Amino acid sequence: KIERLLVASLKNLKDVELQLDLAPLTALMGPNCSGKTTVLHALACVYNPPTLAETNYKFSHFFKPNSDSLWKDSDFSIFYTQRLGANLQNDQKQQYTKRDRWTPKYDRRPVRSIRYVSILESVPEVELMNLNAMVHYTKVSLSSDVDKQVRENAGIVLNRKYDDMYTVSYRYGKSKKSIAVKSGSLSYAALSMSSGEQRVFKLLEAVFGSPKSSLILVDEIDLFLHQDALERLLRCLRDHCSKEKKQLIFTTHFPPIARMYKDISVLTLQRLKDRKIGRAHV
């Protein structure tokens, strides 16, 4: 697990230290342009995925060189603990810097499963479809233990009973996959879901479907969600992450989350007059 993030310089973050191991769930709060999403982008890139099937997040995905900045002199470190078989390694440190290229090389990073859920993944499915005709798809029932957990917890969060969940394959795109659900006599695919309903299933799938001891990063976790649903979602995620030794770090602009400090570690980033970012506090 990651214990601390120490940033010397990264985008608009200067001299920032974040303690990230105080609870299974960590909320990053603060005003716009305070660097919350930058923290997530940095953390997404610090590990090497254990399998080729998992996404290999690289700094070039998030810190793209451009006409105004090449991101030179970026410098931050993580402090972490890892277990290799029966060998527990405490007080590990890995520094990441960029001069001409980012170091260390990607295959020399520590190994861990990472899942990053961006805002783009939560765009309502109906808005992504470039079709003006009948939408054809096929459904296959999902029955794995993870699928059942997702379906049951979605029911808790949304105060609704889901009797079945399906994987959906659209005819117009062989690579296009989605979900559908059944509630009572009503069956419908994600393109007919509300934005909040889609968001809940997306987040539950990301967290519950990640391997044990994973790091999951979510940008704007409160997007599209009513306060009551969000609080129920966070409790479901807290219970799951505690049991499976996962770390979930997310950004939010939703003030009531600060009241959940008994369940969630709440860190706040603050902007100072010189545009540097103050030390985060719990």
PDB file of N, CA and C in Angstrom, residues 91-168:
ATOM      1  N   ASP A  91       8.904   0.599   4.616  1.00  0.00           N
ATOM      2  CA  ASP A  91       9.707   1.810   4.393  1.00  0.00           C
ATOM      3  C   ASP A  91      10.381   1.827   3.024  1.00  0.00           C
ATOM      4  N   GLN A  92       9.642   1.441   2.007  1.00  0.00           N
ATOM      5  CA  GLN A  92      10.144   1.502   0.641  1.00  0.00           C
ATOM      6  C   GLN A  92       9.899   2.897   0.067  1.00  0.00           C
ATOM      7  N   LYS A  93      10.799   3.338  -0.797  1.00  0.00           N
ATOM      8  CA  LYS A  93      10.655   4.653  -1.427  1.00  0.00           C
ATOM      9  C   LYS A  93      10.968   4.537  -2.913  1.00  0.00           C
ATOM     10  N   GLN A  94      10.167   5.229  -3.737  1.00  0.00           N
ATOM     11  CA  GLN A  94      10.444   5.321  -5.170  1.00  0.00           C
ATOM     12  C   GLN A  94      10.260   6.767  -5.601  1.00  0.00           C
ATOM     13  N   GLN A  95      11.286   7.317  -6.211  1.00  0.00           N
ATOM     14  CA  GLN A  95      11.241   8.696  -6.685  1.00  0.00           C
ATOM     15  C   GLN A  95      10.987   8.716  -8.187  1.00  0.00           C
ATOM     16  N   TYR A  96      10.208   9.692  -8.637  1.00  0.00           N
ATOM     17  CA  TYR A  96       9.884   9.861 -10.052  1.00  0.00           C
ATOM     18  C   TYR A  96      10.270  11.277 -10.457  1.00  0.00           C
ATOM     19  N   THR A  97      11.057  11.386 -11.507  1.00  0.00           N
ATOM     20  CA  THR A  97      11.511  12.691 -11.955  1.00  0.00           C
ATOM     21  C   THR A  97      11.458  12.766 -13.478  1.00  0.00           C
ATOM     22  N   LYS A  98      11.465  13.996 -13.977  1.00  0.00           N
ATOM     23  CA  LYS A  98      11.602  14.191 -15.420  1.00  0.00           C
ATOM     24  C   LYS A  98      12.616  15.287 -15.700  1.00  0.00           C
ATOM     25  N   ARG A  99      13.614  14.913 -16.456  1.00  0.00           N
ATOM     26  CA  ARG A  99      14.538  15.874 -17.045  1.00  0.00           C
ATOM     27  C   ARG A  99      14.247  15.877 -18.550  1.00  0.00           C
ATOM     28  N   ASP A 100      14.896  14.986 -19.286  1.00  0.00           N
ATOM     29  CA  ASP A 100      14.526  14.791 -20.689  1.00  0.00           C
ATOM     30  C   ASP A 100      13.433  13.737 -20.802  1.00  0.00           C
ATOM     31  N   ARG A 101      13.545  12.695 -19.963  1.00  0.00           N
ATOM     32  CA  ARG A 101      12.548  11.636 -19.919  1.00  0.00           C
ATOM     33  C   ARG A 101      12.188  11.338 -18.466  1.00  0.00           C
ATOM     34  N   TRP A 102      11.043  10.689 -18.304  1.00  0.00           N
ATOM     35  CA  TRP A 102      10.634  10.292 -16.966  1.00  0.00           C
ATOM     36  C   TRP A 102      11.495   9.120 -16.491  1.00  0.00           C
ATOM     37  N   THR A 103      11.877   9.169 -15.235  1.00  0.00           N
ATOM     38  CA  THR A 103      12.584   8.058 -14.609  1.00  0.00           C
ATOM     39  C   THR A 103      11.874   7.685 -13.321  1.00  0.00           C
ATOM     40  N   PRO A 104      11.923   6.402 -12.906  1.00  0.00           N
ATOM     41  CA  PRO A 104      12.659   5.316 -13.547  1.00  0.00           C
ATOM     42  C   PRO A 104      11.933   4.817 -14.799  1.00  0.00           C
ATOM     43  N   LYS A 105      12.562   3.892 -15.528  1.00  0.00           N
ATOM     44  CA  LYS A 105      11.906   3.263 -16.654  1.00  0.00           C
ATOM     45  C   LYS A 105      10.675   2.524 -16.151  1.00  0.00           C
ATOM     46  N   TYR A 106       9.675   2.425 -17.009  1.00  0.00           N
ATOM     47  CA  TYR A 106       8.385   1.901 -16.567  1.00  0.00           C
ATOM     48  C   TYR A 106       8.479   0.481 -16.006  1.00  0.00           C
ATOM     49  N   ASP A 107       9.322  -0.355 -16.574  1.00  0.00           N
ATOM     50  CA  ASP A 107       9.404  -1.733 -16.084  1.00  0.00           C
ATOM     51  C   ASP A 107      10.162  -1.850 -14.774  1.00  0.00           C
ATOM     52  N   ARG A 108      10.674  -0.730 -14.255  1.00  0.00           N
ATOM     53  CA  ARG A 108      11.372  -0.737 -12.971  1.00  0.00           C
ATOM     54  C   ARG A 108      10.514  -0.173 -11.845  1.00  0.00           C
ATOM     55  N   ARG A 109       9.282   0.144 -12.149  1.00  0.00           N
ATOM     56  CA  ARG A 109       8.375   0.622 -11.103  1.00  0.00           C
ATOM     57  C   ARG A 109       7.939  -0.537 -10.199  1.00  0.00           C
ATOM     58  N   PRO A 110       7.515  -0.248  -8.980  1.00  0.00           N
ATOM     59  CA  PRO A 110       6.925  -1.308  -8.147  1.00  0.00           C
ATOM     60  C   PRO A 110       5.705  -1.896  -8.855  1.00  0.00           C
ATOM     61  N   VAL A 111       5.345  -3.104  -8.500  1.00  0.00           N
ATOM     62  CA  VAL A 111       4.251  -3.811  -9.174  1.00  0.00           C
ATOM     63  C   VAL A 111       2.988  -3.758  -8.319  1.00  0.00           C
ATOM     64  N   ARG A 112       1.887  -3.365  -8.944  1.00  0.00           N
ATOM     65  CA  ARG A 112       0.594  -3.349  -8.259  1.00  0.00           C
ATOM     66  C   ARG A 112      -0.520  -3.138  -9.279  1.00  0.00           C
ATOM     67  N   SER A 113      -1.687  -3.688  -9.010  1.00  0.00           N
ATOM     68  CA  SER A 113      -2.851  -3.463  -9.867  1.00  0.00           C
ATOM     69  C   SER A 113      -3.414  -2.075  -9.611  1.00  0.00           C
ATOM     70  N   ILE A 114      -3.654  -1.345 -10.709  1.00  0.00           N
ATOM     71  CA  ILE A 114      -4.172   0.026 -10.646  1.00  0.00           C
ATOM     72  C   ILE A 114      -5.427   0.113 -11.501  1.00  0.00           C
ATOM     73  N   ARG A 115      -6.408   0.839 -11.006  1.00  0.00           N
ATOM     74  CA  ARG A 115      -7.596   1.134 -11.807  1.00  0.00           C
ATOM     75  C   ARG A 115      -7.924   2.601 -11.644  1.00  0.00           C
ATOM     76  N   TYR A 116      -7.907   3.345 -12.748  1.00  0.00           N
ATOM     77  CA  TYR A 116      -8.236   4.759 -12.728  1.00  0.00           C
ATOM     78  C   TYR A 116      -9.569   4.977 -13.431  1.00  0.00           C
ATOM     79  N   VAL A 117     -10.524   5.600 -12.746  1.00  0.00           N
ATOM     80  CA  VAL A 117     -11.845   5.886 -13.303  1.00  0.00           C
ATOM     81  C   VAL A 117     -11.915   7.386 -13.571  1.00  0.00           C
ATOM     82  N   SER A 118     -11.900   7.743 -14.844  1.00  0.00           N
ATOM     83  CA  SER A 118     -11.912   9.146 -15.236  1.00  0.00           C
ATOM     84  C   SER A 118     -13.345   9.663 -15.367  1.00  0.00           C
ATOM     85  N   ILE A 119     -13.471  10.970 -15.460  1.00  0.00           N
ATOM     86  CA  ILE A 119     -14.776  11.580 -15.700  1.00  0.00           C
ATOM     87  C   ILE A 119     -15.328  11.144 -17.053  1.00  0.00           C
ATOM     88  N   LEU A 120     -14.452  10.984 -18.023  1.00  0.00           N
ATOM     89  CA  LEU A 120     -14.885  10.614 -19.368  1.00  0.00           C
ATOM     90  C   LEU A 120     -15.639   9.285 -19.371  1.00  0.00           C
ATOM     91  N   GLU A 121     -15.263   8.357 -18.490  1.00  0.00           N
ATOM     92  CA  GLU A 121     -15.931   7.064 -18.440  1.00  0.00           C
ATOM     93  C   GLU A 121     -17.382   7.169 -17.969  1.00  0.00           C
ATOM     94  N   SER A 122     -17.745   8.306 -17.417  1.00  0.00           N
ATOM     95  CA  SER A 122     -19.091   8.460 -16.863  1.00  0.00           C
ATOM     96  C   SER A 122     -20.021   9.267 -17.762  1.00  0.00           C
ATOM     97  N   VAL A 123     -19.579   9.569 -18.969  1.00  0.00           N
ATOM     98  CA  VAL A 123     -20.482  10.222 -19.919  1.00  0.00           C
ATOM     99  C   VAL A 123     -21.651   9.284 -20.193  1.00  0.00           C
ATOM    100  N   PRO A 124     -22.905   9.757 -20.080  1.00  0.00           N
ATOM    101  CA  PRO A 124     -24.060   8.881 -20.322  1.00  0.00           C
ATOM    102  C   PRO A 124     -23.949   8.160 -21.655  1.00  0.00           C
ATOM    103  N   GLU A 125     -24.212   6.867 -21.649  1.00  0.00           N
ATOM    104  CA  GLU A 125     -23.986   6.044 -22.827  1.00  0.00           C
ATOM    105  C   GLU A 125     -24.800   6.509 -24.031  1.00  0.00           C
ATOM    106  N   VAL A 126     -26.004   6.993 -23.785  1.00  0.00           N
ATOM    107  CA  VAL A 126     -26.843   7.421 -24.892  1.00  0.00           C
ATOM    108  C   VAL A 126     -26.205   8.599 -25.635  1.00  0.00           C
ATOM    109  N   GLU A 127     -25.386   9.393 -24.948  1.00  0.00           N
ATOM    110  CA  GLU A 127     -24.733  10.532 -25.578  1.00  0.00           C
ATOM    111  C   GLU A 127     -23.504  10.120 -26.387  1.00  0.00           C
ATOM    112  N   LEU A 128     -23.040   8.900 -26.180  1.00  0.00           N
ATOM    113  CA  LEU A 128     -21.872   8.414 -26.904  1.00  0.00           C
ATOM    114  C   LEU A 128     -22.245   7.692 -28.197  1.00  0.00           C
ATOM    115  N   MET A 129     -23.512   7.381 -28.340  1.00  0.00           N
ATOM    116  CA  MET A 129     -23.946   6.614 -29.509  1.00  0.00           C
ATOM    117  C   MET A 129     -24.245   7.526 -30.687  1.00  0.00           C
ATOM    118  N   ASN A 130     -23.586   7.271 -31.784  1.00  0.00           N
ATOM    119  CA  ASN A 130     -23.798   8.063 -32.996  1.00  0.00           C
ATOM    120  C   ASN A 130     -24.730   7.300 -33.936  1.00  0.00           C
ATOM    121  N   LEU A 131     -25.927   7.049 -33.427  1.00  0.00           N
ATOM    122  CA  LEU A 131     -26.903   6.293 -34.196  1.00  0.00           C
ATOM    123  C   LEU A 131     -28.236   7.029 -34.208  1.00  0.00           C
ATOM    124  N   ASN A 132     -28.904   6.981 -35.328  1.00  0.00           N
ATOM    125  CA  ASN A 132     -30.237   7.558 -35.446  1.00  0.00           C
ATOM    126  C   ASN A 132     -31.235   6.505 -35.915  1.00  0.00           C
ATOM    127  N   ALA A 133     -30.989   5.276 -35.485  1.00  0.00           N
ATOM    128  CA  ALA A 133     -31.847   4.173 -35.895  1.00  0.00           C
ATOM    129  C   ALA A 133     -32.016   3.218 -34.718  1.00  0.00           C
ATOM    130  N   MET A 134     -32.722   2.141 -34.960  1.00  0.00           N
ATOM    131  CA  MET A 134     -32.935   1.109 -33.953  1.00  0.00           C
ATOM    132  C   MET A 134     -31.598   0.604 -33.420  1.00  0.00           C
ATOM    133  N   VAL A 135     -31.478   0.508 -32.101  1.00  0.00           N
ATOM    134  CA  VAL A 135     -30.248   0.019 -31.476  1.00  0.00           C
ATOM    135  C   VAL A 135     -30.429  -1.466 -31.146  1.00  0.00           C
ATOM    136  N   HIS A 136     -29.642  -2.312 -31.790  1.00  0.00           N
ATOM    137  CA  HIS A 136     -29.740  -3.749 -31.585  1.00  0.00           C
ATOM    138  C   HIS A 136     -28.588  -4.231 -30.703  1.00  0.00           C
ATOM    139  N   TYR A 137     -28.912  -5.104 -29.741  1.00  0.00           N
ATOM    140  CA  TYR A 137     -27.870  -5.693 -28.910  1.00  0.00           C
ATOM    141  C   TYR A 137     -28.337  -7.039 -28.385  1.00  0.00           C
ATOM    142  N   THR A 138     -27.355  -7.827 -27.925  1.00  0.00           N
ATOM    143  CA  THR A 138     -27.646  -9.107 -27.295  1.00  0.00           C
ATOM    144  C   THR A 138     -27.196  -9.062 -25.848  1.00  0.00           C
ATOM    145  N   LYS A 139     -27.860  -9.864 -25.004  1.00  0.00           N
ATOM    146  CA  LYS A 139     -27.571  -9.869 -23.575  1.00  0.00           C
ATOM    147  C   LYS A 139     -27.192 -11.271 -23.114  1.00  0.00           C
ATOM    148  N   VAL A 140     -26.227 -11.329 -22.200  1.00  0.00           N
ATOM    149  CA  VAL A 140     -25.843 -12.587 -21.559  1.00  0.00           C
ATOM    150  C   VAL A 140     -25.810 -12.345 -20.054  1.00  0.00           C
ATOM    151  N   SER A 141     -26.494 -13.184 -19.306  1.00  0.00           N
ATOM    152  CA  SER A 141     -26.582 -13.001 -17.859  1.00  0.00           C
ATOM    153  C   SER A 141     -25.216 -13.125 -17.198  1.00  0.00           C
ATOM    154  N   LEU A 142     -24.958 -12.261 -16.226  1.00  0.00           N
ATOM    155  CA  LEU A 142     -23.709 -12.276 -15.469  1.00  0.00           C
ATOM    156  C   LEU A 142     -23.963 -12.919 -14.107  1.00  0.00           C
ATOM    157  N   SER A 143     -23.156 -13.916 -13.745  1.00  0.00           N
ATOM    158  CA  SER A 143     -23.454 -14.667 -12.529  1.00  0.00           C
ATOM    159  C   SER A 143     -22.241 -14.955 -11.650  1.00  0.00           C
ATOM    160  N   SER A 144     -21.105 -14.297 -11.930  1.00  0.00           N
ATOM    161  CA  SER A 144     -19.930 -14.508 -11.087  1.00  0.00           C
ATOM    162  C   SER A 144     -20.166 -13.888  -9.712  1.00  0.00           C
ATOM    163  N   ASP A 145     -19.320 -14.230  -8.747  1.00  0.00           N
ATOM    164  CA  ASP A 145     -19.457 -13.665  -7.403  1.00  0.00           C
ATOM    165  C   ASP A 145     -19.315 -12.146  -7.428  1.00  0.00           C
ATOM    166  N   VAL A 146     -18.371 -11.644  -8.241  1.00  0.00           N
ATOM    167  CA  VAL A 146     -18.192 -10.196  -8.339  1.00  0.00           C
ATOM    168  C   VAL A 146     -19.428  -9.541  -8.933  1.00  0.00           C
ATOM    169  N   ASP A 147     -19.990 -10.141  -9.984  1.00  0.00           N
ATOM    170  CA  ASP A 147     -21.194  -9.588 -10.613  1.00  0.00           C
ATOM    171  C   ASP A 147     -22.351  -9.521  -9.613  1.00  0.00           C
ATOM    172  N   LYS A 148     -22.489 -10.571  -8.811  1.00  0.00           N
ATOM    173  CA  LYS A 148     -23.560 -10.589  -7.813  1.00  0.00           C
ATOM    174  C   LYS A 148     -23.349  -9.496  -6.766  1.00  0.00           C
ATOM    175  N   GLN A 149     -22.099  -9.295  -6.357  1.00  0.00           N
ATOM    176  CA  GLN A 149     -21.807  -8.237  -5.386  1.00  0.00           C
ATOM    177  C   GLN A 149     -22.115  -6.863  -5.961  1.00  0.00           C
ATOM    178  N   VAL A 150     -21.754  -6.656  -7.214  1.00  0.00           N
ATOM    179  CA  VAL A 150     -22.041  -5.376  -7.872  1.00  0.00           C
ATOM    180  C   VAL A 150     -23.549  -5.138  -7.915  1.00  0.00           C
ATOM    181  N   ARG A 151     -24.292  -6.144  -8.341  1.00  0.00           N
ATOM    182  CA  ARG A 151     -25.745  -6.011  -8.467  1.00  0.00           C
ATOM    183  C   ARG A 151     -26.386  -5.755  -7.106  1.00  0.00           C
ATOM    184  N   GLU A 152     -25.995  -6.510  -6.094  1.00  0.00           N
ATOM    185  CA  GLU A 152     -26.592  -6.352  -4.770  1.00  0.00           C
ATOM    186  C   GLU A 152     -26.254  -5.001  -4.149  1.00  0.00           C
ATOM    187  N   ASN A 153     -25.006  -4.562  -4.298  1.00  0.00           N
ATOM    188  CA  ASN A 153     -24.619  -3.276  -3.717  1.00  0.00           C
ATOM    189  C   ASN A 153     -25.220  -2.107  -4.484  1.00  0.00           C
ATOM    190  N   ALA A 154     -25.406  -2.260  -5.796  1.00  0.00           N
ATOM    191  CA  ALA A 154     -26.100  -1.220  -6.563  1.00  0.00           C
ATOM    192  C   ALA A 154     -27.525  -1.064  -6.046  1.00  0.00           C
ATOM    193  N   GLY A 155     -28.155  -2.170  -5.694  1.00  0.00           N
ATOM    194  CA  GLY A 155     -29.498  -2.110  -5.125  1.00  0.00           C
ATOM    195  C   GLY A 155     -29.524  -1.363  -3.805  1.00  0.00           C
ATOM    196  N   ILE A 156     -28.497  -1.593  -2.975  1.00  0.00           N
ATOM    197  CA  ILE A 156     -28.409  -0.889  -1.695  1.00  0.00           C
ATOM    198  C   ILE A 156     -28.226   0.610  -1.921  1.00  0.00           C
ATOM    199  N   VAL A 157     -27.327   0.958  -2.820  1.00  0.00           N
ATOM    200  CA  VAL A 157     -27.010   2.366  -3.064  1.00  0.00           C
ATOM    201  C   VAL A 157     -28.206   3.106  -3.653  1.00  0.00           C
ATOM    202  N   LEU A 158     -28.883   2.477  -4.610  1.00  0.00           N
ATOM    203  CA  LEU A 158     -29.961   3.143  -5.349  1.00  0.00           C
ATOM    204  C   LEU A 158     -31.344   2.828  -4.788  1.00  0.00           C
ATOM    205  N   ASN A 159     -31.375   2.063  -3.702  1.00  0.00           N
ATOM    206  CA  ASN A 159     -32.647   1.717  -3.050  1.00  0.00           C
ATOM    207  C   ASN A 159     -33.601   1.065  -4.041  1.00  0.00           C
ATOM    208  N   ARG A 160     -33.068   0.051  -4.748  1.00  0.00           N
ATOM    209  CA  ARG A 160     -33.842  -0.629  -5.779  1.00  0.00           C
ATOM    210  C   ARG A 160     -33.390  -2.083  -5.861  1.00  0.00           C
ATOM    211  N   LYS A 161     -34.302  -2.993  -6.132  1.00  0.00           N
ATOM    212  CA  LYS A 161     -33.952  -4.405  -6.227  1.00  0.00           C
ATOM    213  C   LYS A 161     -33.654  -4.764  -7.687  1.00  0.00           C
ATOM    214  N   TYR A 162     -32.430  -5.217  -7.926  1.00  0.00           N
ATOM    215  CA  TYR A 162     -32.042  -5.691  -9.250  1.00  0.00           C
ATOM    216  C   TYR A 162     -32.033  -7.215  -9.231  1.00  0.00           C
ATOM    217  N   ASP A 163     -32.820  -7.810 -10.102  1.00  0.00           N
ATOM    218  CA  ASP A 163     -32.956  -9.263 -10.124  1.00  0.00           C
ATOM    219  C   ASP A 163     -31.907  -9.942 -10.993  1.00  0.00           C
ATOM    220  N   ASP A 164     -31.362  -9.216 -11.951  1.00  0.00           N
ATOM    221  CA  ASP A 164     -30.348  -9.808 -12.825  1.00  0.00           C
ATOM    222  C   ASP A 164     -29.518  -8.693 -13.444  1.00  0.00           C
ATOM    223  N   MET A 165     -28.320  -9.056 -13.894  1.00  0.00           N
ATOM    224  CA  MET A 165     -27.443  -8.119 -14.591  1.00  0.00           C
ATOM    225  C   MET A 165     -26.848  -8.857 -15.784  1.00  0.00           C
ATOM    226  N   TYR A 166     -26.655  -8.140 -16.881  1.00  0.00           N
ATOM    227  CA  TYR A 166     -26.210  -8.758 -18.122  1.00  0.00           C
ATOM    228  C   TYR A 166     -25.031  -7.992 -18.718  1.00  0.00           C
ATOM    229  N   THR A 167     -24.228  -8.704 -19.497  1.00  0.00           N
ATOM    230  CA  THR A 167     -23.292  -8.026 -20.375  1.00  0.00           C
ATOM    231  C   THR A 167     -23.976  -7.831 -21.717  1.00  0.00           C
ATOM    232  N   VAL A 168     -23.755  -6.681 -22.314  1.00  0.00           N
ATOM    233  CA  VAL A 168     -24.437  -6.297 -23.550  1.00  0.00           C
ATOM    234  C   VAL A 168     -23.407  -6.152 -24.671  1.00  0.00           C
TER     235      VAL A 168
END
